[in-house]
Coordinates of C-alpha atoms in Angstrom, one line a residue:
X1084 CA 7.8 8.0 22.9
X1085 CA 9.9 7.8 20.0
X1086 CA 12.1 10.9 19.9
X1087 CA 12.9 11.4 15.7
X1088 CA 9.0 10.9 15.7
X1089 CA 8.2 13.5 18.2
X1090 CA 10.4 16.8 16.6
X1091 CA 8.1 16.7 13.7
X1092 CA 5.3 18.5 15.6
X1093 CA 7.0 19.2 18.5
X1094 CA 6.2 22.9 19.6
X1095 CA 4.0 23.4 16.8
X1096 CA 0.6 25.4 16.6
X1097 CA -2.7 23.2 16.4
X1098 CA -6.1 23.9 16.4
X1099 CA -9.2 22.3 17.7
X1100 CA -12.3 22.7 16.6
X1101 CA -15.4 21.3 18.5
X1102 CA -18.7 23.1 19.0
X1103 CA -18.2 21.4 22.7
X1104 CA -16.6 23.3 25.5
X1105 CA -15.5 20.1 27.2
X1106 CA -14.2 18.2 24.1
X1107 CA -12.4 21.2 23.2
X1108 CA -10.6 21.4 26.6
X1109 CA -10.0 17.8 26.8
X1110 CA -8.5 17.4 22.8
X1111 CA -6.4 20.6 23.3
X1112 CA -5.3 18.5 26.7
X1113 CA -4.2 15.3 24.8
X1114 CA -2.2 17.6 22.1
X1115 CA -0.3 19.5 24.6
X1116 CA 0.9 16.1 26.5
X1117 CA 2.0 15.0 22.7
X1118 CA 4.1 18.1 22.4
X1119 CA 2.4 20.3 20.6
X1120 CA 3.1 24.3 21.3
X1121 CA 0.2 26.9 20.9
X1122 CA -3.0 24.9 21.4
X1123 CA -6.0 27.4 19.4
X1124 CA -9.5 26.5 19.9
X1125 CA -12.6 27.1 17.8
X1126 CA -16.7 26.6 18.1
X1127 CA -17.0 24.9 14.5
X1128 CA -16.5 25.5 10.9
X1129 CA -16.8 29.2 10.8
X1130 CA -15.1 30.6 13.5
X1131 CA -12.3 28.3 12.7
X1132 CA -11.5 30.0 9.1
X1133 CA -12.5 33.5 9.9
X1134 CA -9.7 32.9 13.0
X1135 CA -7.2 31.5 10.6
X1136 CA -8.5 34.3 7.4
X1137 CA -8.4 36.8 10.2
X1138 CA -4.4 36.4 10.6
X1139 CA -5.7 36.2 13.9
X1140 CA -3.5 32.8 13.7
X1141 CA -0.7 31.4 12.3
X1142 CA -1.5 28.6 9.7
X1143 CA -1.3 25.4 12.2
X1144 CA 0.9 22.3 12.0
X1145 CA -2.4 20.6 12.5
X1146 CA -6.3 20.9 12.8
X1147 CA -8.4 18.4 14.5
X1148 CA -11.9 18.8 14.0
X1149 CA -15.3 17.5 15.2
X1150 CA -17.2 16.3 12.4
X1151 CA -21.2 17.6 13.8
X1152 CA -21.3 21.3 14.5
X1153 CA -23.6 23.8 14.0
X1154 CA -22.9 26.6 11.5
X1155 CA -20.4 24.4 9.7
X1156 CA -19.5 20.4 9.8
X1157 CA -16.0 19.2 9.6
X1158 CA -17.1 17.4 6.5
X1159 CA -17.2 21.2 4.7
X1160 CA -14.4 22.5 7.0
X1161 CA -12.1 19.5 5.6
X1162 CA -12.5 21.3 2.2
X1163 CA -12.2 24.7 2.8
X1164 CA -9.5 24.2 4.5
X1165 CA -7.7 22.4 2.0
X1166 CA -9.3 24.4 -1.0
X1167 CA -7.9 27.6 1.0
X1168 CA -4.7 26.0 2.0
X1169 CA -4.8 26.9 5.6
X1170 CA -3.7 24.0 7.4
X1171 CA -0.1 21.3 7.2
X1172 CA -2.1 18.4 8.7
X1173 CA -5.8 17.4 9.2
X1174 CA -7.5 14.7 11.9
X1175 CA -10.9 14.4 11.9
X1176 CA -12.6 13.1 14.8
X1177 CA -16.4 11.8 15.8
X1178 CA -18.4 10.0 18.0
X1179 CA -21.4 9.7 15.0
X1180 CA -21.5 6.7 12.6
X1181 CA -17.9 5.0 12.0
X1182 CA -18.9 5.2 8.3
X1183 CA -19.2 8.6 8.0
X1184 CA -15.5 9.1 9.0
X1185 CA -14.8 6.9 6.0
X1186 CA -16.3 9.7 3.7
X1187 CA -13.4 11.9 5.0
X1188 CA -11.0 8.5 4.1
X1189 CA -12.2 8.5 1.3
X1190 CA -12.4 11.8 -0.1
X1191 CA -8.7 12.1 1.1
X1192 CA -7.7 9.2 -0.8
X1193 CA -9.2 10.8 -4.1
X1194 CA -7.9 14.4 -3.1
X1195 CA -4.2 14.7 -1.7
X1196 CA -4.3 18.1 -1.0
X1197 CA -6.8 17.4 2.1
X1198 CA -3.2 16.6 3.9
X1199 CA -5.2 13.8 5.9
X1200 CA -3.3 12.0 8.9
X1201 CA -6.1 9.9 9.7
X1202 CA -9.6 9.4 11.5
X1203 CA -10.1 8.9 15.2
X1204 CA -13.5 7.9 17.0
X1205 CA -14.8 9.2 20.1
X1206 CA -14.0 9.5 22.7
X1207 CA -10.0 10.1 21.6
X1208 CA -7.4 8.2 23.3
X1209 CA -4.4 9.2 23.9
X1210 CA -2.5 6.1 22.5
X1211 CA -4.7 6.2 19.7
X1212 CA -4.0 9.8 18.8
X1213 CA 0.1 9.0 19.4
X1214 CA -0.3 6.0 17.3
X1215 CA -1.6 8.2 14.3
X1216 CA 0.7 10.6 15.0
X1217 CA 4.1 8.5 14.7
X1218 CA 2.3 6.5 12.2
X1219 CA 2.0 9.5 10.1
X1220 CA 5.4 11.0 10.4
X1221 CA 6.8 7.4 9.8
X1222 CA 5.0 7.0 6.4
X1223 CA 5.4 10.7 5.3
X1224 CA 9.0 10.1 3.1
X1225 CA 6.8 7.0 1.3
X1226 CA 3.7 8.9 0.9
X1227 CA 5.8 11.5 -1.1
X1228 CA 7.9 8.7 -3.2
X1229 CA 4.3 7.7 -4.2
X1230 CA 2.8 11.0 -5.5
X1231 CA 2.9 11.5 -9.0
X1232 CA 5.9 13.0 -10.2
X1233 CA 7.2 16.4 -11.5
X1234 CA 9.9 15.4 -13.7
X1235 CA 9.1 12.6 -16.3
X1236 CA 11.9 11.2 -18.9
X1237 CA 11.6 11.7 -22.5
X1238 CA 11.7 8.0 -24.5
X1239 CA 15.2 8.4 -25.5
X1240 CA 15.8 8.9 -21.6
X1241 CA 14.0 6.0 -20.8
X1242 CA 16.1 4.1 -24.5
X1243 CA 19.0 5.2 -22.9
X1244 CA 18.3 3.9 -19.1
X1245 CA 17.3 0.4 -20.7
X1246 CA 20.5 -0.1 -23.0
X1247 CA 22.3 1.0 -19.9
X1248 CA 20.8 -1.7 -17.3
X1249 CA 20.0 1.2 -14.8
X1250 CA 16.7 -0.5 -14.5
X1251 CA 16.3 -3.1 -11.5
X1252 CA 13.9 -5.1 -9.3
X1253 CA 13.7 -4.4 -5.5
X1254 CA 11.6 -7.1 -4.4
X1255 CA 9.0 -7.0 -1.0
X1256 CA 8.5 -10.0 1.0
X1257 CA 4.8 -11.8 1.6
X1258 CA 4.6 -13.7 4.5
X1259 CA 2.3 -16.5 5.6
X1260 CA -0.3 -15.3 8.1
X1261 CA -0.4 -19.0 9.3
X1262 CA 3.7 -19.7 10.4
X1263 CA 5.0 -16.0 10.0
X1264 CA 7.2 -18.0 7.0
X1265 CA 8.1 -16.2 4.1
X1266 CA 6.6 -17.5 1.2
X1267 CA 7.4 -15.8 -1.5
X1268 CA 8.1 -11.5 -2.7
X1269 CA 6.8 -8.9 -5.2
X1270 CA 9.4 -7.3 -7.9
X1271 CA 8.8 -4.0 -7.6
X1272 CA 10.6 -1.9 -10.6
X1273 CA 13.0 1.1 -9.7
X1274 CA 15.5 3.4 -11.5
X1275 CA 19.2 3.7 -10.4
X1276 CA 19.4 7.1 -12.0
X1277 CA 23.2 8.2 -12.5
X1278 CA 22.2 11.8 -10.9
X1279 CA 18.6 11.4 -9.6
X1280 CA 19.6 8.3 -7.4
X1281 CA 16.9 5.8 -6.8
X1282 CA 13.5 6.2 -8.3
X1283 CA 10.4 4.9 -7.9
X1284 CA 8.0 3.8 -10.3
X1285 CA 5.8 6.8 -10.3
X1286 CA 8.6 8.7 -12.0
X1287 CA 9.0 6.3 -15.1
X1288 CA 6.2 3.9 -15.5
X1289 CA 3.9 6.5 -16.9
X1290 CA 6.2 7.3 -19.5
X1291 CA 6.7 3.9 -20.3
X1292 CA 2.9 3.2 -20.9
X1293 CA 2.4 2.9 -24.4
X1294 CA 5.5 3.3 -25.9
X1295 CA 7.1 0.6 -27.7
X1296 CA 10.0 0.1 -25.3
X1297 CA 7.3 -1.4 -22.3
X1298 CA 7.4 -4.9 -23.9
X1299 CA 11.4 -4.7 -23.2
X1300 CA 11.2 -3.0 -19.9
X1301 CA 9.2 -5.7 -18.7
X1302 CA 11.1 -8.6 -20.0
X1303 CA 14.6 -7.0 -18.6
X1304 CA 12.8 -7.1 -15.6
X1305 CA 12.1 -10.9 -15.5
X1306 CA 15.0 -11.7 -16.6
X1307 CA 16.7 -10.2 -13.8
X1308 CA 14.1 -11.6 -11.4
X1309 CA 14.9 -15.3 -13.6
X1310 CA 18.6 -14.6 -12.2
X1311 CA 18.0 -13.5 -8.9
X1312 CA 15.5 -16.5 -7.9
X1313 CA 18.4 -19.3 -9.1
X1314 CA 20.5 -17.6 -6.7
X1315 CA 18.6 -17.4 -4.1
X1316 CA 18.3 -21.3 -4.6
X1317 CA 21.9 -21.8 -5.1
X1318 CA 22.7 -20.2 -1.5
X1319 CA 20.0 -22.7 0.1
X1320 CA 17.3 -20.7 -0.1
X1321 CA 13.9 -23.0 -1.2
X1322 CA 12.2 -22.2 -4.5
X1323 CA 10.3 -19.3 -3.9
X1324 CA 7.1 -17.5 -6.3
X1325 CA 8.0 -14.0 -7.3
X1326 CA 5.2 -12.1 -8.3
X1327 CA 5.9 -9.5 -11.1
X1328 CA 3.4 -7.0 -12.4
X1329 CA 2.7 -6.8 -16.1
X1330 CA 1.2 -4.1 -17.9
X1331 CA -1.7 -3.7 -19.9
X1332 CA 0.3 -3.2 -23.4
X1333 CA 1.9 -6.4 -22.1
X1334 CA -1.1 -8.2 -21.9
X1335 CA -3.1 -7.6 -25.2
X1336 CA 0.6 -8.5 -27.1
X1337 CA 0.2 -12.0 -27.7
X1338 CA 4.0 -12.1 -29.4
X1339 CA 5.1 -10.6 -26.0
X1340 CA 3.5 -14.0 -24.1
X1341 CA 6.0 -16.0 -26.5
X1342 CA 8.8 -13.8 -25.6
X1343 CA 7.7 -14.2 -21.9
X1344 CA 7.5 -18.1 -22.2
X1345 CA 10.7 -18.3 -24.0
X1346 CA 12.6 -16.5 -21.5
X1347 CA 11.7 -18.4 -18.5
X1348 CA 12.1 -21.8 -20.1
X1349 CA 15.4 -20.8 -21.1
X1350 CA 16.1 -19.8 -17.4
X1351 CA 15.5 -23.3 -16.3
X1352 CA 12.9 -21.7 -13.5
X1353 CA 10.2 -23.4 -12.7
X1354 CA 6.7 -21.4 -14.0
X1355 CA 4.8 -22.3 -11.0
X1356 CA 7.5 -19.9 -9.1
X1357 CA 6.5 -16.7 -11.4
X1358 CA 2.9 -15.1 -10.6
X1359 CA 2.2 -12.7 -12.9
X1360 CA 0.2 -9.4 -11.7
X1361 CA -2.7 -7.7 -13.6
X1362 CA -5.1 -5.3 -12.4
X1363 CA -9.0 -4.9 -14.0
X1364 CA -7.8 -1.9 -15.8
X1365 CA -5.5 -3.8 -17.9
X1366 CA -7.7 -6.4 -18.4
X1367 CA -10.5 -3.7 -20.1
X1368 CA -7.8 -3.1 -22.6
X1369 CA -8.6 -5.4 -25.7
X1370 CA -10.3 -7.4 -23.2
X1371 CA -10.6 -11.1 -25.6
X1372 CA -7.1 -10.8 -26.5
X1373 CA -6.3 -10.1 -22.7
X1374 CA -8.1 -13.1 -21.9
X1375 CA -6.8 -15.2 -23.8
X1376 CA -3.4 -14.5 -23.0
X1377 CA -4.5 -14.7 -19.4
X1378 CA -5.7 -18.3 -20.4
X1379 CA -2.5 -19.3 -22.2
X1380 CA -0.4 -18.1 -19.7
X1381 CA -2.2 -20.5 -17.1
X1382 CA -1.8 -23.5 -19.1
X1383 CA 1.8 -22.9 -19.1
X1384 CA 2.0 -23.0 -15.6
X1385 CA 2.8 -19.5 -14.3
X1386 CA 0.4 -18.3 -11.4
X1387 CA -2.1 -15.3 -12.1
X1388 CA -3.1 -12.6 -9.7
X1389 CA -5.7 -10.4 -9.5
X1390 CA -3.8 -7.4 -8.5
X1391 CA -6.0 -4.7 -6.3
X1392 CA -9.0 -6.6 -6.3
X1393 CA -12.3 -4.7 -4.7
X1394 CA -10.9 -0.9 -6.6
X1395 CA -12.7 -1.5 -9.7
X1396 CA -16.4 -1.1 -10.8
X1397 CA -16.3 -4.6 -11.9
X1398 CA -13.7 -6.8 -10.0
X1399 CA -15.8 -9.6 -9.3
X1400 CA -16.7 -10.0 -12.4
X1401 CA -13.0 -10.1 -13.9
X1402 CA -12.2 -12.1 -11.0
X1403 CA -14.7 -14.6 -12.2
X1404 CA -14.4 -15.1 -15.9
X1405 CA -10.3 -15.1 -15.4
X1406 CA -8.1 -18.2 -14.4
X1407 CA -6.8 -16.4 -11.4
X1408 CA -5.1 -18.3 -8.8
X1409 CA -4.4 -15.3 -6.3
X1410 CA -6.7 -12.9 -5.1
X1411 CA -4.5 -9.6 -3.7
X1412 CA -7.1 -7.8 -1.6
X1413 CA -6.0 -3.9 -2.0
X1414 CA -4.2 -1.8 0.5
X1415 CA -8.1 0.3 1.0
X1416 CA -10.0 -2.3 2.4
X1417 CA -6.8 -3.8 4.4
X1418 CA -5.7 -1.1 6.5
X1419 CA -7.7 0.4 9.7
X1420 CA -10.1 -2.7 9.0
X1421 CA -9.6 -3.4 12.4
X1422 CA -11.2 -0.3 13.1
X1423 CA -13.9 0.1 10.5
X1424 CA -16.8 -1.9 10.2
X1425 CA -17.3 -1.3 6.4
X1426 CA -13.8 -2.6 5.6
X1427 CA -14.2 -5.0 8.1
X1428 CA -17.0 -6.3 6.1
X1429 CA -16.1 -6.1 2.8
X1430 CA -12.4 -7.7 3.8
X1431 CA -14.1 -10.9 5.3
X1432 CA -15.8 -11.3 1.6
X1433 CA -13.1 -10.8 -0.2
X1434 CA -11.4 -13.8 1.8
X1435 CA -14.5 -15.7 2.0
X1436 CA -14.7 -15.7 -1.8
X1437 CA -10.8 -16.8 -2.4
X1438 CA -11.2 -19.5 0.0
X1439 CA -14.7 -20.7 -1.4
X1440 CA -12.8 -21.0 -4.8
X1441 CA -9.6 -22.7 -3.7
X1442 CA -7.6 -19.0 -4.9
X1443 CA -4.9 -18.2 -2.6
X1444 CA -5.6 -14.6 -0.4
X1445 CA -3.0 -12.1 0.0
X1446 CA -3.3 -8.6 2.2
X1447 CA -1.1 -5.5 0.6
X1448 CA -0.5 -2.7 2.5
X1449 CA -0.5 -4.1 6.4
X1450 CA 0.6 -1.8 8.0
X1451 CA -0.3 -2.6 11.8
X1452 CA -0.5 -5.8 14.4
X1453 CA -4.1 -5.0 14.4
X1454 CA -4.4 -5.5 11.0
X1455 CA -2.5 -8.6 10.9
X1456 CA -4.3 -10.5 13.6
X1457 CA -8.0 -9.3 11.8
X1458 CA -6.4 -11.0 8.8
X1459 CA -5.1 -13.9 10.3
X1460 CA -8.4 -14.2 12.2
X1461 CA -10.4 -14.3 9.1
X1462 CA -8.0 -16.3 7.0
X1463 CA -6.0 -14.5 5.1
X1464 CA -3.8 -16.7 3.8
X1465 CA -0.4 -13.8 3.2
X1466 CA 0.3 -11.0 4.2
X1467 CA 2.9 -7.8 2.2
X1468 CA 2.8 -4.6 4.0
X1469 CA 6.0 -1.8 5.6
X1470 CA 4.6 -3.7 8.7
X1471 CA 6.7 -7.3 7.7
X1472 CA 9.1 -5.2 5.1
X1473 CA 9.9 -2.3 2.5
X1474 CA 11.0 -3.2 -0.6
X1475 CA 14.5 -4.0 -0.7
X1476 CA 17.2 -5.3 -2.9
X1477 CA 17.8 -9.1 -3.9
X1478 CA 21.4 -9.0 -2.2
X1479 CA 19.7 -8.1 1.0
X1480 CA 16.8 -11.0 1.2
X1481 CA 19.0 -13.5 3.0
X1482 CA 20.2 -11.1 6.4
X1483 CA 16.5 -9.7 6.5
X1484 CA 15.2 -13.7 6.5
X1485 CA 17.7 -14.0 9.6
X1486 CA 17.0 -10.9 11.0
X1487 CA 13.4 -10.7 11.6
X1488 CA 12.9 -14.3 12.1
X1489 CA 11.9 -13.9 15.4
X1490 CA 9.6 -11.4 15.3
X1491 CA 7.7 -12.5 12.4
X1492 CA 7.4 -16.2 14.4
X1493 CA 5.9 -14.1 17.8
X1494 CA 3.1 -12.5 15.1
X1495 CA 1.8 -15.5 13.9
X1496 CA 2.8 -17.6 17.0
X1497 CA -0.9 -18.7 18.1
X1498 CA -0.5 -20.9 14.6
X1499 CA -2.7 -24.0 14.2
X1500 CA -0.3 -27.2 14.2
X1501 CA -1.2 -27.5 10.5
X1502 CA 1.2 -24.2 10.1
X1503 CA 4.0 -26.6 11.0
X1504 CA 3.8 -28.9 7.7
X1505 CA 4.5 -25.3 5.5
X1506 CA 7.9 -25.7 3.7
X1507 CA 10.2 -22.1 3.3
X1508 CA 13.2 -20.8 4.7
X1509 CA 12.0 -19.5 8.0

């Protein structure tokens, strides 16, 4: 066991609550070999708030609950307990319907405050509850870069930040599923603040969104991205595709797709190295005018990407009428697919349909070996995810290439020999 992992629950109170005596016994088992301190027990719903109410308990570290009990399911404990704020942490266990632990996924994905660590199925494994468990307390410092922000910047801030340069582009590899190769990274926008330090989008982009300085933002972006690709080449690196995401105000501007145009042709790079990112969202903002940039942007020769495809009400039908050349399945449907049958599902379309149109597939947000080998067995074609790499800066590329060479060869090494004719730097 992983001992930094293990100190964030070590010792601490948990609760179980299963209208079984058994289950009880055996869960509060499992939680004491992880570490935990007081183990509490509870019958269902009910007793379970009236011993936490009571002050009968302390508030625990973590509640794991049975989802079918009498009195009251875990599906109405999970919100009473987060509506009351009575619990740090929340795993929710069952042996019913897989799917129906995806309505606590869900709801948890729409609702932060449900402090959700994951879903396990019956009966509970030991490894499986340790893997959640480090899992959790791995991701817990990105999960809170991602929520939305307290402090935004006022536009004279954000006029002052641009002049200054203090804008960047970290950039996250994608690797091929096939070879294990890298074949290409996402620039991912951040802020080197002079007394906030690093931040990430969440604390800038929404202040950005519809004010006239977005059109700037994004092309001081690319033309940083412009500079860092030539080097990249220049040290021996192949030409790689940088994918970078444009916003809707970007889209709808058809002076801002000259702009765009002009800049990379003045870089000397390539457009088929630049893959420019839009989600459905934008493209529902002047939608004709967003087509047709979308259109004109393809006959230049830049790539197009569908960015979080199978999120929107209408993805397929975006994905249809656009000239898209990359499908980027989103980070929902990719991770615990391994595990659920739903995703599962809906995962194998989604690749199904890329391949059946000749669009290239890429998974965000893999996060697991499990993951990876689903996606490799169904195709996928690239994978981006904390489980390959976090974002990182330009300068640092090169030593993480070398680095994790071998280890990203032993994922994909059952390759087909036709993995051996792909052409990148690992």
């Amino acid at each position: 066991m992983d001992k930094p992992m293990e100190h964030a629950w070590r010792g601490q109170t948990v609760m179980v609550v299963d209208d079984s005596v058994p289950q009880r016994n055996y869960l509060s088992g499992l939680l004491a070999q992880a570490g935990f301190g007081t183990v509490l027990q509870a019958g269902n719903g009910l007793e379970a708030l009236q011993l936490l109410e009571g002050g009968a308990a302390p508030k625990p570290y973590l509640v794991l609950t049975d989802l079918e009990m009498p009195g009251m399911d875990g599906i109405e404990l999970t919100s009473q307990l987060a509506l009351r704020n009575l619990a740090q942490h929340l795993i929710v266990c069952s042996a019913q319907d897989p799917r129906l632990l995806e309505v606590i996924e869900s709801m948890a994905a729409e609702d932060s405050t449900l402090s959700l660590l994951g879903t396990l199925l019956k009966p509970v494994r030991m490894e499986a509850l340790m893997e959640l468990l480090v899992q959790a307390s791995a991701h817990k410092t990105a999960r809170m870069a991602a929520a939305p922000a307290a402090w935004q910047p006022s536009v004279d801030e954000l006029a002052a930040a641009l002049g200054q340069g203090q804008f960047v582009p970290f950039f996250q590899p994608r690797v091929s599923m096939r070879s294990g190769r890298l074949k290409g990274v996402e620039a991912l926008a951040r802020w080197q603040h002079p007394e906030r330090g690093l931040l990430a989008p969440n604390h800038f982009i929404p202040a950005l969104e519809g004010s006239p300085l977005m059109a700037g933002f994004t092309l001081e972006i690319v033309r940083q991205v412009l500079e860092r690709l030539k080097e990249w080449h220049a040290c021996g690196m192949p030409a790689l595709a940088c994918s970078v995401n444009l916003s809707a105000d970007n889209l709808c501007d058809r002076s801002f797709i000259e702009r765009l145009q002009a800049l990379v042709a003045e870089s000397g790079v390539a457009p088929r190295n630049l893959i420019w990112e839009v989600t459905e969202t934008m493209l529902m903002r002047q939608l004709s005018q967003s087509l047709a940039n979308l259109g004109r942007l393809r006959l230049m020769g830049f790539g197009l990407a569908m960015d979080d495809f199978g999120i929107g009400y209408s993805s397929m039908q975006q994905f249809a009428r656009c000239p898209f050349s990359e499908l980027k399945i989103d980070r929902a449907f990719v991770h615990g697919a391994s595990r659920w049958p739903n995703r599962h599902v809906v995962l194998r379309s989604a690749i199904e349909l890329g391949q059946r149109l000749g669009v290239a597939t890429v998974a965000e947000g893999v996060e697991t070996e499990a993951d990876w080998q689903l996606l490799r067995g169904l195709g996928c074609e690239m994978a981006q995810g904390y489980l390959l790499a976090r974002p990182m800066e330009g300068s640092q590329l090169a030593s993480w290439v070398l680095r994790e060479r071998p280890r990203l060869k032993a994922l994909a090494e059952e390759r087909t020999a036709a993995g051996g004719d792909e052409q990148s730097f690992i």
